[in-house]
Protein backbone atom coordinates (compact mmCIF):
# COMPACT_ATOMS: atom_id res chain seq x y z
CA MET A 1 -25.98 26.85 48.53
CA LYS A 2 -22.64 25.52 49.78
CA LEU A 3 -23.75 21.97 49.06
CA PHE A 4 -24.81 22.98 45.56
CA LEU A 5 -21.46 24.65 44.85
CA LEU A 6 -19.62 21.65 46.28
CA GLY A 7 -21.58 19.34 43.99
CA VAL A 8 -20.81 21.47 40.93
CA MET A 9 -17.10 21.51 41.79
CA MET A 10 -17.03 17.73 42.22
CA MET A 11 -18.80 17.26 38.87
CA LEU A 12 -16.32 19.57 37.14
CA THR A 13 -13.45 17.67 38.73
CA VAL A 14 -14.79 14.36 37.41
CA ILE A 15 -15.21 15.81 33.92
CA SER A 16 -11.70 17.31 33.93
CA CYS A 17 -10.22 13.93 34.89
CA ARG A 18 -11.78 12.14 31.95
CA LYS A 19 -9.49 11.37 29.07
CA ILE A 20 -10.64 13.48 26.16
CA PRO A 21 -9.27 12.10 22.90
CA ARG A 22 -7.14 14.59 21.04
CA GLU A 23 -5.91 14.61 17.50
CA THR A 24 -2.26 13.59 17.28
CA VAL A 25 -0.12 16.56 16.34
CA TYR A 26 2.90 15.59 14.26
CA SER A 27 6.04 17.73 14.50
CA SER A 28 7.44 15.63 11.65
CA TYR A 29 6.52 12.67 9.45
CA GLN A 30 8.73 9.66 8.71
CA PHE A 31 8.61 7.60 5.50
CA LEU A 32 10.39 4.69 3.84
CA VAL A 33 10.94 4.80 0.08
CA GLY A 34 11.73 1.82 -2.13
CA THR A 35 13.47 2.44 -5.47
CA TYR A 36 14.95 1.03 -8.63
CA THR A 37 18.74 1.28 -8.60
CA GLN A 38 21.44 1.93 -11.18
CA ASN A 39 24.44 1.91 -8.85
CA GLU A 40 25.55 0.80 -5.39
CA GLN A 41 25.04 4.27 -3.89
CA GLN A 42 21.26 4.04 -4.34
CA GLY A 43 18.74 2.03 -2.32
CA VAL A 44 16.01 2.37 0.32
CA ASN A 45 15.59 5.92 1.64
CA ARG A 46 14.34 6.81 5.12
CA ILE A 47 13.07 10.36 4.85
CA GLU A 48 11.47 12.97 7.08
CA TYR A 49 9.11 15.84 6.32
CA ASN A 50 8.95 18.79 8.73
CA PRO A 51 5.69 20.75 8.25
CA ASN A 52 7.07 23.74 10.18
CA THR A 53 10.05 24.25 7.88
CA GLN A 54 8.25 22.67 4.88
CA GLN A 55 11.39 20.71 4.07
CA PHE A 56 12.36 17.11 3.42
CA GLN A 57 15.44 15.44 4.81
CA VAL A 58 17.01 12.06 4.01
CA LYS A 59 17.73 10.48 7.40
CA ASP A 60 19.23 7.20 6.19
CA LEU A 61 20.05 5.36 2.99
CA ILE A 62 20.25 1.56 2.85
CA THR A 63 22.56 0.54 0.01
CA GLY A 64 23.89 -2.78 -1.29
CA LEU A 65 20.52 -3.83 -2.72
CA GLN A 66 19.43 -4.26 -6.33
CA ASN A 67 16.04 -2.76 -7.21
CA PRO A 68 14.64 -2.67 -3.64
CA SER A 69 11.25 -1.72 -5.05
CA PHE A 70 8.90 -2.64 -2.17
CA VAL A 71 9.22 -2.22 1.59
CA GLN A 72 7.28 -3.30 4.68
CA TYR A 73 7.82 -2.04 8.22
CA HIS A 74 7.18 -3.77 11.56
CA SER A 75 6.16 -0.88 13.82
CA LEU A 76 6.73 -2.80 17.09
CA THR A 77 10.14 -4.39 16.45
CA LYS A 78 11.23 -1.74 13.91
CA ASN A 79 12.25 -4.51 11.54
CA LEU A 80 12.30 -3.54 7.89
CA PHE A 81 11.58 -6.02 5.09
CA VAL A 82 12.66 -5.27 1.53
CA SER A 83 12.16 -7.12 -1.75
CA GLU A 84 14.74 -6.99 -4.53
CA GLU A 85 12.87 -6.99 -7.83
CA ILE A 86 15.30 -9.17 -9.76
CA GLY A 87 15.33 -12.64 -11.35
CA GLY A 88 17.55 -15.66 -11.02
CA GLU A 89 17.70 -19.41 -10.59
CA ASN A 90 15.78 -19.19 -7.31
CA GLY A 91 13.88 -16.02 -8.10
CA GLY A 92 14.28 -12.59 -6.55
CA LYS A 93 15.33 -11.74 -3.00
CA LEU A 94 13.69 -10.85 0.28
CA ASN A 95 15.71 -9.07 2.98
CA SER A 96 15.24 -8.51 6.70
CA PHE A 97 16.78 -5.57 8.56
CA GLY A 98 16.96 -4.85 12.27
CA PHE A 99 17.18 -1.35 13.72
CA ASP A 100 20.34 -0.11 15.45
CA ALA A 101 18.95 2.40 17.96
CA VAL A 102 22.39 3.74 18.86
CA ASN A 103 23.38 4.66 15.31
CA GLN A 104 19.78 5.15 14.14
CA LYS A 105 20.35 2.84 11.17
CA HIS A 106 18.95 -0.40 9.83
CA GLN A 107 21.35 -3.35 9.68
CA LYS A 108 20.78 -6.41 7.51
CA ILE A 109 19.85 -9.62 9.33
CA ASN A 110 19.55 -12.02 6.38
CA SER A 111 18.42 -12.49 2.80
CA VAL A 112 16.42 -15.33 1.20
CA ASN A 113 15.21 -16.18 -2.31
CA THR A 114 11.55 -15.73 -3.27
CA GLN A 115 11.30 -18.76 -5.62
CA GLY A 116 9.91 -16.54 -8.37
CA ASP A 117 11.31 -13.77 -10.54
CA HIS A 118 10.77 -10.05 -9.85
CA PRO A 119 8.98 -9.88 -6.48
CA CYS A 120 7.12 -6.55 -6.69
CA VAL A 121 5.04 -6.77 -3.50
CA ILE A 122 5.36 -8.17 0.04
CA ALA A 123 2.74 -8.38 2.80
CA LEU A 124 3.15 -8.68 6.56
CA SER A 125 0.58 -10.94 8.21
CA PRO A 126 -1.77 -9.43 10.83
CA ASP A 127 0.06 -11.26 13.64
CA LYS A 128 3.39 -9.91 12.30
CA LYS A 129 4.90 -13.41 12.25
CA TRP A 130 4.74 -14.19 8.53
CA LEU A 131 5.80 -12.51 5.33
CA VAL A 132 4.33 -13.20 1.88
CA ALA A 133 6.02 -12.25 -1.39
CA GLY A 134 4.28 -11.82 -4.74
CA ASN A 135 6.51 -12.58 -7.73
CA TYR A 136 5.41 -10.63 -10.81
CA SER A 137 7.29 -12.50 -13.54
CA GLY A 138 7.21 -15.80 -11.65
CA GLY A 139 3.42 -15.63 -11.36
CA ASN A 140 3.55 -17.17 -7.90
CA VAL A 141 3.26 -16.42 -4.18
CA SER A 142 5.80 -17.50 -1.53
CA VAL A 143 5.42 -17.61 2.26
CA PHE A 144 8.15 -17.02 4.87
CA LYS A 145 8.25 -17.27 8.66
CA ILE A 146 9.68 -14.36 10.66
CA LYS A 147 11.75 -15.71 13.56
CA GLU A 148 11.97 -13.97 16.94
CA ASN A 149 15.29 -12.33 16.06
CA GLY A 150 13.83 -10.97 12.83
CA MET A 151 15.53 -13.54 10.63
CA LEU A 152 13.51 -14.85 7.69
CA SER A 153 13.10 -18.55 7.05
CA GLU A 154 13.54 -20.03 3.60
CA SER A 155 10.31 -20.23 1.62
CA LEU A 156 7.92 -22.63 3.38
CA GLN A 157 5.31 -22.64 0.62
CA THR A 158 5.10 -21.46 -2.98
CA LEU A 159 1.81 -21.41 -4.87
CA GLN A 160 1.98 -21.17 -8.66
CA HIS A 161 -0.76 -19.45 -10.66
CA PHE A 162 -1.68 -20.54 -14.19
CA GLY A 163 -3.58 -19.01 -17.09
CA SER A 164 -3.67 -15.86 -19.22
CA SER A 165 -6.10 -13.29 -20.60
CA ILE A 166 -6.83 -11.25 -23.72
CA HIS A 167 -4.00 -8.68 -23.68
CA LYS A 168 -1.32 -10.54 -25.63
CA GLU A 169 1.66 -8.53 -24.38
CA ARG A 170 0.76 -7.98 -20.72
CA GLN A 171 -1.44 -10.99 -19.97
CA GLU A 172 0.48 -13.83 -21.59
CA LYS A 173 0.83 -15.52 -18.19
CA PRO A 174 0.11 -14.85 -14.50
CA HIS A 175 1.55 -11.64 -13.03
CA ILE A 176 1.14 -11.14 -9.27
CA HIS A 177 0.83 -7.47 -8.33
CA ASP A 178 -0.69 -7.07 -4.85
CA LEU A 179 -1.13 -8.99 -1.60
CA VAL A 180 -3.60 -7.68 1.00
CA PHE A 181 -4.75 -9.42 4.17
CA HIS A 182 -8.45 -9.07 4.89
CA PRO A 183 -8.91 -6.82 7.95
CA THR A 184 -11.16 -9.21 9.91
CA THR A 185 -10.76 -12.72 8.47
CA GLN A 186 -7.76 -14.95 8.05
CA GLN A 187 -7.70 -14.45 4.29
CA LEU A 188 -5.20 -13.14 1.77
CA PHE A 189 -6.38 -11.37 -1.39
CA VAL A 190 -3.97 -11.60 -4.36
CA THR A 191 -4.34 -9.54 -7.54
CA ASP A 192 -3.17 -11.33 -10.69
CA LEU A 193 -2.87 -8.85 -13.55
CA GLY A 194 -2.13 -11.62 -16.05
CA THR A 195 -5.26 -13.71 -15.49
CA ASP A 196 -7.77 -10.96 -14.64
CA ARG A 197 -8.46 -12.54 -11.27
CA ILE A 198 -8.24 -11.63 -7.60
CA TYR A 199 -7.39 -14.87 -5.82
CA ILE A 200 -8.55 -15.48 -2.26
CA TYR A 201 -6.62 -17.74 0.12
CA ASP A 202 -7.31 -18.86 3.66
CA PHE A 203 -4.27 -18.23 5.86
CA ASP A 204 -3.76 -20.76 8.66
CA THR A 205 -1.04 -19.57 11.04
CA GLU A 206 -0.91 -22.99 12.73
CA SER A 207 0.04 -24.78 9.51
CA ALA A 208 3.52 -25.24 8.06
CA THR A 209 1.96 -24.40 4.69
CA PRO A 210 -0.55 -21.69 5.67
CA LEU A 211 -2.15 -20.84 2.29
CA SER A 212 -5.10 -22.77 0.87
CA PRO A 213 -7.90 -21.70 -1.54
CA SER A 214 -10.94 -20.03 0.04
CA GLN A 215 -14.55 -20.44 -1.03
CA PRO A 216 -15.00 -18.66 -3.35
CA SER A 217 -11.37 -18.95 -4.42
CA PHE A 218 -11.25 -15.93 -6.75
CA ILE A 219 -13.01 -12.86 -8.15
CA SER A 220 -13.07 -12.51 -11.93
CA VAL A 221 -12.76 -8.97 -13.31
CA LYS A 222 -13.63 -7.76 -16.80
CA LYS A 223 -11.30 -9.30 -19.40
CA GLY A 224 -8.33 -7.11 -20.24
CA SER A 225 -8.65 -5.01 -17.07
CA GLY A 226 -5.47 -6.17 -15.34
CA PRO A 227 -6.17 -5.80 -11.58
CA ARG A 228 -3.19 -4.16 -9.90
CA HIS A 229 -3.77 -2.92 -6.33
CA LEU A 230 -6.69 -3.09 -3.89
CA VAL A 231 -7.92 -1.70 -0.59
CA PHE A 232 -10.72 -2.56 1.86
CA ASN A 233 -12.87 -0.07 3.72
CA ALA A 234 -12.74 -0.12 7.54
CA THR A 235 -15.63 -2.56 7.96
CA ALA A 236 -14.18 -4.81 5.23
CA GLU A 237 -17.56 -4.95 3.50
CA TYR A 238 -16.33 -3.14 0.41
CA LEU A 239 -13.32 -3.80 -1.78
CA TYR A 240 -11.87 -1.18 -4.15
CA VAL A 241 -9.60 -2.32 -6.99
CA VAL A 242 -7.55 -0.27 -9.46
CA GLN A 243 -7.37 -1.86 -12.92
CA GLU A 244 -4.00 -1.13 -14.53
CA LEU A 245 -4.67 -1.90 -18.19
CA THR A 246 -8.03 -0.13 -18.53
CA ALA A 247 -7.23 2.68 -16.05
CA GLU A 248 -10.40 2.09 -14.04
CA VAL A 249 -11.44 1.56 -10.42
CA SER A 250 -13.94 -1.15 -9.46
CA VAL A 251 -16.03 -1.66 -6.33
CA TYR A 252 -17.15 -5.02 -4.86
CA TYR A 253 -19.43 -5.84 -1.95
CA LEU A 254 -18.35 -8.71 0.31
CA GLN A 255 -20.87 -10.55 2.48
CA GLU A 256 -20.03 -13.92 4.05
CA ASN A 257 -19.12 -16.16 1.10
CA GLN A 258 -20.71 -13.95 -1.51
CA ILE A 259 -18.98 -11.25 -3.58
CA ASP A 260 -21.09 -8.84 -5.64
CA PHE A 261 -19.90 -6.38 -8.27
CA VAL A 262 -21.04 -2.83 -7.51
CA GLN A 263 -19.42 -0.32 -9.86
CA THR A 264 -16.57 0.51 -12.28
CA LEU A 265 -15.47 4.05 -13.10
CA SER A 266 -12.83 5.41 -15.46
CA LEU A 267 -9.91 7.30 -13.98
CA SER A 268 -9.69 9.55 -17.03
CA SER A 269 -10.78 13.17 -16.94
CA SER A 270 -11.76 13.19 -20.62
CA PRO A 271 -12.55 10.70 -23.43
CA GLU A 272 -9.32 11.73 -25.16
CA ASN A 273 -7.03 10.22 -22.53
CA MET A 274 -9.03 7.09 -21.69
CA GLN A 275 -6.61 4.93 -23.71
CA GLN A 276 -3.51 6.70 -22.41
CA GLY A 277 -3.72 5.87 -18.71
CA SER A 278 -2.28 3.11 -16.55
CA GLY A 279 -3.82 2.62 -13.11
CA SER A 280 -1.32 2.17 -10.31
CA GLU A 281 -1.79 2.86 -6.58
CA ILE A 282 -5.01 3.07 -4.54
CA LYS A 283 -5.45 4.33 -0.95
CA MET A 284 -8.32 5.39 1.28
CA SER A 285 -8.29 8.46 3.51
CA PRO A 286 -8.05 7.81 7.27
CA ASN A 287 -11.59 9.17 7.75
CA GLN A 288 -12.90 6.70 5.13
CA LYS A 289 -14.57 9.49 3.16
CA TYR A 290 -12.31 9.63 0.12
CA LEU A 291 -10.48 7.28 -2.23
CA TYR A 292 -7.28 8.23 -4.06
CA VAL A 293 -5.95 6.50 -7.19
CA SER A 294 -2.87 7.22 -9.33
CA ASN A 295 -3.02 7.09 -13.12
CA ARG A 296 0.28 6.81 -14.99
CA GLY A 297 0.97 6.42 -18.72
CA LYS A 298 0.68 9.75 -20.54
CA VAL A 299 -1.82 11.04 -17.98
CA ASN A 300 0.20 11.28 -14.74
CA GLU A 301 -2.62 12.22 -12.41
CA ILE A 302 -3.98 11.56 -8.95
CA VAL A 303 -7.74 10.97 -9.09
CA VAL A 304 -9.89 11.72 -6.04
CA PHE A 305 -13.25 10.07 -5.38
CA ALA A 306 -15.78 10.82 -2.67
CA ILE A 307 -17.29 7.67 -1.14
CA ASP A 308 -21.08 7.76 -0.81
CA LYS A 309 -21.92 7.27 2.86
CA SER A 310 -24.88 4.94 2.29
CA THR A 311 -24.08 3.06 -0.94
CA HIS A 312 -20.24 3.17 -0.75
CA GLN A 313 -20.18 3.95 -4.45
CA LEU A 314 -17.62 6.38 -5.83
CA ILE A 315 -18.15 9.93 -7.07
CA LYS A 316 -15.21 11.48 -8.91
CA ILE A 317 -14.39 14.95 -7.55
CA GLN A 318 -10.89 15.74 -8.83
CA ASN A 319 -8.24 14.89 -11.44
CA ILE A 320 -4.96 16.62 -10.62
CA SER A 321 -1.44 16.37 -12.03
CA SER A 322 0.85 14.21 -9.90
CA GLY A 323 3.53 16.87 -10.25
CA GLY A 324 5.83 14.53 -12.16
CA GLN A 325 6.04 11.50 -14.40
CA THR A 326 4.80 7.99 -13.57
CA PRO A 327 3.11 8.25 -10.14
CA ARG A 328 3.78 4.63 -9.25
CA SER A 329 3.04 4.90 -5.54
CA PHE A 330 1.76 7.37 -2.98
CA GLU A 331 1.12 7.54 0.76
CA ILE A 332 -1.26 9.44 3.02
CA THR A 333 -0.05 10.63 6.42
CA PRO A 334 -1.85 9.07 9.43
CA ASP A 335 -3.59 12.35 10.27
CA GLY A 336 -4.90 12.70 6.71
CA LYS A 337 -3.23 16.08 6.16
CA TYR A 338 -0.75 15.23 3.41
CA LEU A 339 -0.38 12.96 0.41
CA LEU A 340 3.09 12.17 -0.95
CA VAL A 341 3.52 10.90 -4.51
CA ALA A 342 6.48 8.80 -5.68
CA ASN A 343 6.91 9.94 -9.29
CA GLN A 344 9.17 7.18 -10.58
CA ASP A 345 10.37 8.60 -13.90
CA SER A 346 10.85 12.19 -12.76
CA HIS A 347 12.87 10.94 -9.75
CA GLN A 348 10.97 12.84 -7.07
CA ILE A 349 8.67 12.72 -4.07
CA GLN A 350 5.96 15.39 -4.47
CA LEU A 351 3.96 16.75 -1.53
CA PHE A 352 0.24 17.62 -1.63
CA GLU A 353 -1.98 19.05 1.08
CA ILE A 354 -5.33 17.31 1.60
CA GLN A 355 -8.16 19.79 2.04
CA SER A 356 -11.20 19.25 4.26
CA ASN A 357 -13.28 18.33 1.17
CA GLY A 358 -10.81 15.59 0.22
CA LYS A 359 -9.36 17.42 -2.75
CA LEU A 360 -5.62 17.85 -3.17
CA ASN A 361 -3.81 21.14 -3.05
CA PRO A 362 -0.42 21.09 -4.85
CA THR A 363 2.63 22.50 -3.09
CA SER A 364 6.10 23.50 -4.24
CA VAL A 365 7.68 21.00 -1.82
CA SER A 366 9.45 17.99 -3.32
CA LEU A 367 12.45 15.74 -2.78
CA SER A 368 14.78 14.27 -5.41
CA ILE A 369 15.15 10.48 -5.14
CA ASN A 370 16.27 8.16 -7.92
CA GLN A 371 13.29 6.21 -9.37
CA PRO A 372 11.07 5.96 -6.28
CA THR A 373 8.72 2.98 -6.63
CA HIS A 374 7.08 2.63 -3.20
CA ILE A 375 6.49 4.95 -0.24
CA ILE A 376 5.01 4.09 3.18
CA ASN A 377 4.63 5.71 6.57
CA GLN A 378 7.19 4.63 9.14
């Protein structure tokens, strides 16, 4: 009996020593918010949400920038990269900031030109050593090296897109709108709203000019769709794209060098507002079960889709007001508990709770920020 009890105790000891994974509990959430600016007192906001007090707080404000509409954050070095969505002889601007731990503020390291007007998106390479800027009005993509001290090089490569599509006002020339690195391959996917294409580039980190066309080199979408933003699922087998001009979301299946169209669904909740929407942001829940898309225009909604476990097709489960005007961007907290919407034209960040079924529950919690255009977790 003693031996039996001793064995049970030893077994319990072994079990108790094992590391049991636990869900991370957040006492607060940190975010970075890019904006459009009208004066020198506006800029990039570093904000915090405390779920216990249900309150927002602005922790820092980076000023001295013009239309810092898109931000990227290096979680290891705490470097912050910010595009200025402006035009000029050498295009817009790209800025690098280091973090002053003593004063808990970001300090500018340097600024370089993007070689194309109105950079509206920037992407950090998987190895965190390169930065790519997408210039909306310039219709081109520029590549920069991040040096060890966080300083950005001048543009090492600029690739110009050509062409147009059927929407005479919005698709008169190329318009770059998103840059997303493939999760498992050395490829960069680039949405071009102006040409109705998603370009695919190989990214060679050993080359001085890392971008070159892949095979296939692009995905063609339905004419007049205007691809804006995209997201991969965790296995990178499926690609989800929000179409700005038609207010739709499309699904593609990727296998080796073959890309197959799967599905397109409208974001609209009724036939009456199908022509009044403008697709914007797209994000997937951390558990990979739900897809969220924002629809601007006169609609101003967040649309929630369930993702079929076997087919990966989308099933619409909710259309809900974004709580403001022009939901240009939104972010989901790492634990999947909250979704924050940047309502650009109502100058606010609106908080939603994410329920266990993926649907959004509106709250009364919001934060006033001038023309928020982009929000990310810090």
